[in-house]
CSV table of N, CA and C in Angstrom, one decimal:
chain,number,residue,atom,x,y,z
L,1,MET,N,-15.4,-3.7,-5.6
L,1,MET,CA,-14.2,-3.9,-6.4
L,1,MET,C,-13.5,-5.2,-5.8
L,2,ASP,N,-13.1,-6.0,-6.7
L,2,ASP,CA,-12.4,-7.3,-6.4
L,2,ASP,C,-10.9,-7.0,-6.2
L,3,LEU,N,-10.4,-7.2,-5.0
L,3,LEU,CA,-9.0,-6.9,-4.7
L,3,LEU,C,-8.1,-8.2,-4.8
L,4,THR,N,-8.7,-9.3,-5.3
L,4,THR,CA,-7.9,-10.5,-5.3
L,4,THR,C,-6.6,-10.4,-6.2
L,5,LEU,N,-6.6,-9.6,-7.3
L,5,LEU,CA,-5.4,-9.4,-8.0
L,5,LEU,C,-4.4,-8.6,-7.2
L,6,PHE,N,-4.8,-7.6,-6.5
L,6,PHE,CA,-3.9,-6.8,-5.7
L,6,PHE,C,-3.4,-7.6,-4.5
L,7,GLN,N,-4.3,-8.5,-4.0
L,7,GLN,CA,-3.8,-9.3,-2.8
L,7,GLN,C,-2.8,-10.4,-3.3
L,8,GLN,N,-2.9,-10.8,-4.5
L,8,GLN,CA,-2.0,-11.8,-5.0
L,8,GLN,C,-0.6,-11.3,-5.1
L,9,PHE,N,-0.5,-10.0,-5.5
L,9,PHE,CA,0.8,-9.4,-5.5
L,9,PHE,C,1.2,-8.6,-4.2
L,10,GLU,N,0.3,-8.7,-3.2
L,10,GLU,CA,0.5,-8.1,-1.9
L,10,GLU,C,0.7,-6.6,-2.0
L,11,VAL,N,-0.1,-5.9,-2.8
L,11,VAL,CA,0.0,-4.4,-2.9
L,11,VAL,C,-1.2,-3.8,-2.3
L,12,ALA,N,-2.2,-4.5,-1.8
L,12,ALA,CA,-3.4,-3.9,-1.2
L,12,ALA,C,-3.1,-3.0,0.0
L,13,PRO,N,-2.2,-3.5,0.9
L,13,PRO,CA,-1.9,-2.6,2.0
L,13,PRO,C,-1.2,-1.4,1.6
L,14,VAL,N,-0.3,-1.5,0.6
L,14,VAL,CA,0.4,-0.3,0.1
L,14,VAL,C,-0.6,0.7,-0.4
L,15,MET,N,-1.6,0.3,-1.2
L,15,MET,CA,-2.6,1.2,-1.7
L,15,MET,C,-3.3,1.9,-0.5
L,16,GLU,N,-3.7,1.2,0.5
L,16,GLU,CA,-4.4,1.7,1.6
L,16,GLU,C,-3.6,2.8,2.3
L,17,ILE,N,-2.3,2.5,2.5
L,17,ILE,CA,-1.4,3.5,3.1
L,17,ILE,C,-1.3,4.7,2.3
L,18,ALA,N,-1.2,4.6,1.0
L,18,ALA,CA,-1.0,5.7,0.0
L,18,ALA,C,-2.2,6.6,0.1
L,19,ILE,N,-3.4,6.0,0.1
L,19,ILE,CA,-4.6,6.8,0.2
L,19,ILE,C,-4.7,7.5,1.5
L,20,ALA,N,-4.4,6.8,2.6
L,20,ALA,CA,-4.4,7.5,4.0
L,20,ALA,C,-3.4,8.6,4.0
L,21,ILE,N,-2.2,8.5,3.4
L,21,ILE,CA,-1.3,9.6,3.4
L,21,ILE,C,-1.8,10.8,2.6
L,22,CYS,N,-2.4,10.4,1.4
L,22,CYS,CA,-2.9,11.5,0.6
L,22,CYS,C,-4.0,12.3,1.4
L,23,ILE,N,-4.9,11.6,2.1
L,23,ILE,CA,-5.9,12.3,2.9
L,23,ILE,C,-5.3,13.1,4.0
L,24,ALA,N,-4.3,12.5,4.7
L,24,ALA,CA,-3.6,13.2,5.8
L,24,ALA,C,-2.9,14.5,5.3
L,25,VAL,N,-2.3,14.5,4.2
L,25,VAL,CA,-1.6,15.7,3.7
L,25,VAL,C,-2.6,16.7,3.2
L,26,GLN,N,-3.7,16.3,2.7
L,26,GLN,CA,-4.8,17.3,2.3
L,26,GLN,C,-5.3,17.9,3.5
L,27,VAL,N,-5.5,17.2,4.6
L,27,VAL,CA,-6.0,17.8,5.8
L,27,VAL,C,-5.0,18.7,6.4
L,28,LEU,N,-3.7,18.4,6.3
L,28,LEU,CA,-2.7,19.3,6.8
L,28,LEU,C,-2.7,20.6,6.0
L,29,LYS,N,-2.9,20.5,4.7
L,29,LYS,CA,-3.0,21.7,3.8
L,29,LYS,C,-4.2,22.5,4.2
L,30,TRP,N,-5.4,21.9,4.3
L,30,TRP,CA,-6.6,22.6,4.7
L,30,TRP,C,-6.5,23.3,6.0
L,31,ARG,N,-5.8,22.7,7.0
L,31,ARG,CA,-5.7,23.2,8.3
L,31,ARG,C,-4.7,24.3,8.4
L,32,GLY,N,-3.9,24.5,7.3
L,32,GLY,CA,-2.9,25.6,7.3
L,32,GLY,C,-1.5,25.1,7.8
L,33,VAL,N,-1.3,23.9,8.2
L,33,VAL,CA,0.0,23.4,8.6
L,33,VAL,C,1.0,23.4,7.5
L,34,ILE,N,0.5,23.0,6.3
L,34,ILE,CA,1.4,23.1,5.1
L,34,ILE,C,0.9,24.3,4.3
L,35,LYS,N,1.8,25.3,4.2
L,35,LYS,CA,1.5,26.6,3.5
L,35,LYS,C,1.8,26.4,2.0
L,36,ASP,N,1.3,27.4,1.3
L,36,ASP,CA,1.6,27.4,-0.2
L,36,ASP,C,3.1,27.5,-0.5
L,37,SER,N,3.9,28.1,0.4
L,37,SER,CA,5.3,28.2,0.2
L,37,SER,C,6.0,26.9,0.4
L,38,ASP,N,5.3,25.9,1.1
L,38,ASP,CA,5.9,24.6,1.4
L,38,ASP,C,5.6,23.5,0.4
L,39,LYS,N,4.9,23.9,-0.7
L,39,LYS,CA,4.5,22.9,-1.6
L,39,LYS,C,5.6,22.1,-2.3
L,40,ASP,N,6.8,22.7,-2.3
L,40,ASP,CA,7.9,22.0,-2.9
L,40,ASP,C,8.4,20.8,-2.0
L,41,TYR,N,8.0,20.8,-0.7
L,41,TYR,CA,8.4,19.8,0.3
L,41,TYR,C,7.3,18.7,0.5
L,42,ILE,N,6.2,18.8,-0.2
L,42,ILE,CA,5.2,17.8,-0.1
L,42,ILE,C,5.6,16.4,-0.3
L,43,PRO,N,6.4,16.1,-1.4
L,43,PRO,CA,6.9,14.7,-1.5
L,43,PRO,C,7.7,14.2,-0.4
L,44,TYR,N,8.5,15.1,0.2
L,44,TYR,CA,9.3,14.7,1.4
L,44,TYR,C,8.4,14.5,2.6
L,45,ILE,N,7.4,15.3,2.8
L,45,ILE,CA,6.4,15.2,3.9
L,45,ILE,C,5.7,13.8,3.7
L,46,CYS,N,5.2,13.6,2.5
L,46,CYS,CA,4.5,12.3,2.2
L,46,CYS,C,5.4,11.1,2.5
L,47,GLY,N,6.6,11.2,2.1
L,47,GLY,CA,7.5,10.0,2.3
L,47,GLY,C,7.8,9.8,3.8
L,48,PHE,N,7.9,10.9,4.5
L,48,PHE,CA,8.2,10.8,6.0
L,48,PHE,C,6.9,10.3,6.7
L,49,ILE,N,5.8,10.7,6.3
L,49,ILE,CA,4.5,10.2,7.0
L,49,ILE,C,4.4,8.7,6.6
L,50,GLY,N,4.7,8.3,5.4
L,50,GLY,CA,4.7,6.9,5.0
L,50,GLY,C,5.7,6.1,5.8
L,51,MET,N,6.9,6.6,6.1
L,51,MET,CA,7.9,5.9,6.8
L,51,MET,C,7.4,5.7,8.3
L,52,VAL,N,6.6,6.6,8.8
L,52,VAL,CA,6.1,6.5,10.1
L,52,VAL,C,4.9,5.5,10.2
L,53,LEU,N,4.1,5.6,9.1
L,53,LEU,CA,2.9,4.7,9.1
L,53,LEU,C,3.2,3.3,8.7
L,54,GLY,N,4.3,3.0,8.0
L,54,GLY,CA,4.7,1.7,7.6
L,54,GLY,C,4.8,0.7,8.8
L,55,PRO,N,5.6,1.0,9.8
L,55,PRO,CA,5.7,0.0,10.9
L,55,PRO,C,4.4,-0.1,11.7
L,56,ILE,N,3.7,1.0,11.8
L,56,ILE,CA,2.4,0.9,12.4
L,56,ILE,C,1.4,0.0,11.7
L,57,ALA,N,1.5,0.1,10.3
L,57,ALA,CA,0.6,-0.8,9.5
L,57,ALA,C,1.1,-2.2,9.6
L,58,MET,N,2.4,-2.4,9.8
L,58,MET,CA,2.9,-3.8,9.9
L,58,MET,C,2.3,-4.5,11.1
L,59,PHE,N,2.1,-3.8,12.2
L,59,PHE,CA,1.5,-4.4,13.4
L,59,PHE,C,-0.1,-4.4,13.3
L,60,ALA,N,-0.6,-3.5,12.6
L,60,ALA,CA,-2.1,-3.3,12.6
L,60,ALA,C,-2.8,-4.1,11.5
L,61,MET,N,-2.1,-4.3,10.3
L,61,MET,CA,-2.7,-5.0,9.2
L,61,MET,C,-2.2,-6.4,9.1
L,62,PRO,N,-3.1,-7.4,9.1
L,62,PRO,CA,-2.6,-8.8,9.1
L,62,PRO,C,-2.0,-9.2,7.7
L,63,GLY,N,-2.3,-8.6,6.6
L,63,GLY,CA,-1.8,-9.0,5.3
L,63,GLY,C,-0.6,-8.1,4.9
L,64,PHE,N,0.0,-7.4,5.8
L,64,PHE,CA,1.1,-6.5,5.4
L,64,PHE,C,2.2,-7.3,4.8
L,65,PRO,N,2.8,-6.8,3.7
L,65,PRO,CA,3.9,-7.6,3.0
L,65,PRO,C,5.2,-7.7,3.8
L,66,ALA,N,5.5,-6.8,4.7
L,66,ALA,CA,6.8,-6.8,5.4
L,66,ALA,C,6.6,-7.5,6.7
L,67,LYS,N,7.7,-8.2,7.1
L,67,LYS,CA,7.7,-8.8,8.4
L,67,LYS,C,8.8,-8.2,9.4
L,68,ASP,N,9.5,-7.3,8.9
L,68,ASP,CA,10.5,-6.6,9.8
L,68,ASP,C,10.4,-5.1,9.6
L,69,ILE,N,10.9,-4.4,10.6
L,69,ILE,CA,10.8,-2.9,10.6
L,69,ILE,C,11.4,-2.2,9.4
L,70,ILE,N,12.6,-2.6,9.0
L,70,ILE,CA,13.3,-1.9,7.9
L,70,ILE,C,12.4,-2.0,6.6
L,71,ARG,N,11.9,-3.1,6.3
L,71,ARG,CA,11.1,-3.3,5.1
L,71,ARG,C,9.8,-2.5,5.3
L,72,ALA,N,9.2,-2.5,6.5
L,72,ALA,CA,8.0,-1.8,6.7
L,72,ALA,C,8.2,-0.3,6.5
L,73,VAL,N,9.4,0.2,7.0
L,73,VAL,CA,9.7,1.7,6.8
L,73,VAL,C,9.8,2.0,5.3
L,74,ALA,N,10.5,1.0,4.6
L,74,ALA,CA,10.7,1.2,3.1
L,74,ALA,C,9.4,1.2,2.4
L,75,ILE,N,8.5,0.2,2.7
L,75,ILE,CA,7.2,0.2,2.0
L,75,ILE,C,6.4,1.4,2.4
L,76,GLY,N,6.5,1.9,3.6
L,76,GLY,CA,5.7,3.1,4.0
L,76,GLY,C,6.2,4.3,3.2
L,77,GLY,N,7.6,4.4,3.0
L,77,GLY,CA,8.1,5.5,2.3
L,77,GLY,C,7.7,5.5,0.8
L,78,VAL,N,7.7,4.3,0.2
L,78,VAL,CA,7.3,4.2,-1.2
L,78,VAL,C,5.8,4.5,-1.3
L,79,SER,N,5.0,4.1,-0.3
L,79,SER,CA,3.6,4.4,-0.3
L,79,SER,C,3.4,5.9,-0.2
L,80,GLY,N,4.2,6.6,0.6
L,80,GLY,CA,4.1,8.0,0.7
L,80,GLY,C,4.3,8.7,-0.6
L,81,ILE,N,5.4,8.3,-1.3
L,81,ILE,CA,5.6,8.8,-2.6
L,81,ILE,C,4.5,8.5,-3.6
L,82,ALA,N,4.0,7.3,-3.5
L,82,ALA,CA,2.8,6.9,-4.4
L,82,ALA,C,1.6,7.7,-4.1
L,83,SER,N,1.5,8.2,-2.9
L,83,SER,CA,0.3,9.0,-2.6
L,83,SER,C,0.2,10.3,-3.4
L,84,ILE,N,1.3,10.8,-3.8
L,84,ILE,CA,1.4,11.9,-4.7
L,84,ILE,C,0.7,11.6,-6.0
L,85,GLY,N,0.9,10.4,-6.5
L,85,GLY,CA,0.3,10.0,-7.8
L,85,GLY,C,-1.2,9.8,-7.6
L,86,VAL,N,-1.6,9.3,-6.4
L,86,VAL,CA,-3.0,9.1,-6.1
L,86,VAL,C,-3.7,10.5,-6.1
L,87,TYR,N,-3.1,11.5,-5.5
L,87,TYR,CA,-3.6,12.8,-5.5
L,87,TYR,C,-3.8,13.4,-6.9
L,88,GLU,N,-2.7,13.2,-7.7
L,88,GLU,CA,-2.8,13.8,-9.1
L,88,GLU,C,-3.9,13.1,-9.9
L,89,VAL,N,-4.1,11.8,-9.7
L,89,VAL,CA,-5.2,11.1,-10.4
L,89,VAL,C,-6.5,11.7,-10.1
L,90,PHE,N,-6.8,11.8,-8.7
L,90,PHE,CA,-8.1,12.3,-8.3
L,90,PHE,C,-8.2,13.8,-8.8
L,91,LYS,N,-7.2,14.5,-8.8
L,91,LYS,CA,-7.2,15.9,-9.2
L,91,LYS,C,-7.6,16.0,-10.7
L,92,ALA,N,-7.0,15.1,-11.5
L,92,ALA,CA,-7.3,15.0,-13.0
L,92,ALA,C,-8.8,14.6,-13.2
L,93,ILE,N,-9.2,13.6,-12.4
L,93,ILE,CA,-10.6,13.2,-12.5
L,93,ILE,C,-11.6,14.3,-12.2
L,94,LEU,N,-11.3,15.0,-11.1
L,94,LEU,CA,-12.2,16.1,-10.8
L,94,LEU,C,-12.1,17.2,-11.8
L,95,LYS,N,-11.0,17.5,-12.3
L,95,LYS,CA,-10.8,18.5,-13.4
L,95,LYS,C,-11.6,18.1,-14.6
L,96,SER,N,-11.7,16.8,-15.0
L,96,SER,CA,-12.4,16.4,-16.1
L,96,SER,C,-13.9,16.6,-16.0
L,97,PHE,N,-14.4,16.6,-14.7
L,97,PHE,CA,-15.8,16.9,-14.5
L,97,PHE,C,-16.1,18.4,-14.3
L,98,GLY,N,-15.1,19.2,-14.4
L,98,GLY,CA,-15.3,20.7,-14.4
L,98,GLY,C,-15.1,21.2,-13.0
L,99,TYR,N,-14.7,20.5,-12.0
L,99,TYR,CA,-14.4,21.0,-10.7
L,99,TYR,C,-13.1,21.6,-10.6
L,100,THR,N,-13.0,22.9,-10.1
L,100,THR,CA,-11.7,23.5,-9.9
L,100,THR,C,-11.6,24.0,-8.5
L,101,ALA,N,-10.5,23.7,-7.9
L,101,ALA,CA,-10.2,24.1,-6.5
L,101,ALA,C,-9.7,25.5,-6.4
């Protein structure tokens, strides 16, 4: 997949963080850290994980769009919320192929 369009608008790192958060939350659900009764708090959990990963990504990823901590935290939080959309898209794709969890 050609990411030049995403790199032009500097959203490629945001997508990578969103996918990492989506995977991390799924692992937490599978391990039992996030229970079924906690499902209402998943957007907040994703946002918090994103706000933690944003500054880490700023130092680890050379093409990260933020150059200061506050913007990195904000970008991470938005990525966390976007990870919910990533999850819902994959869930819809799997459902269209007949997979049910």
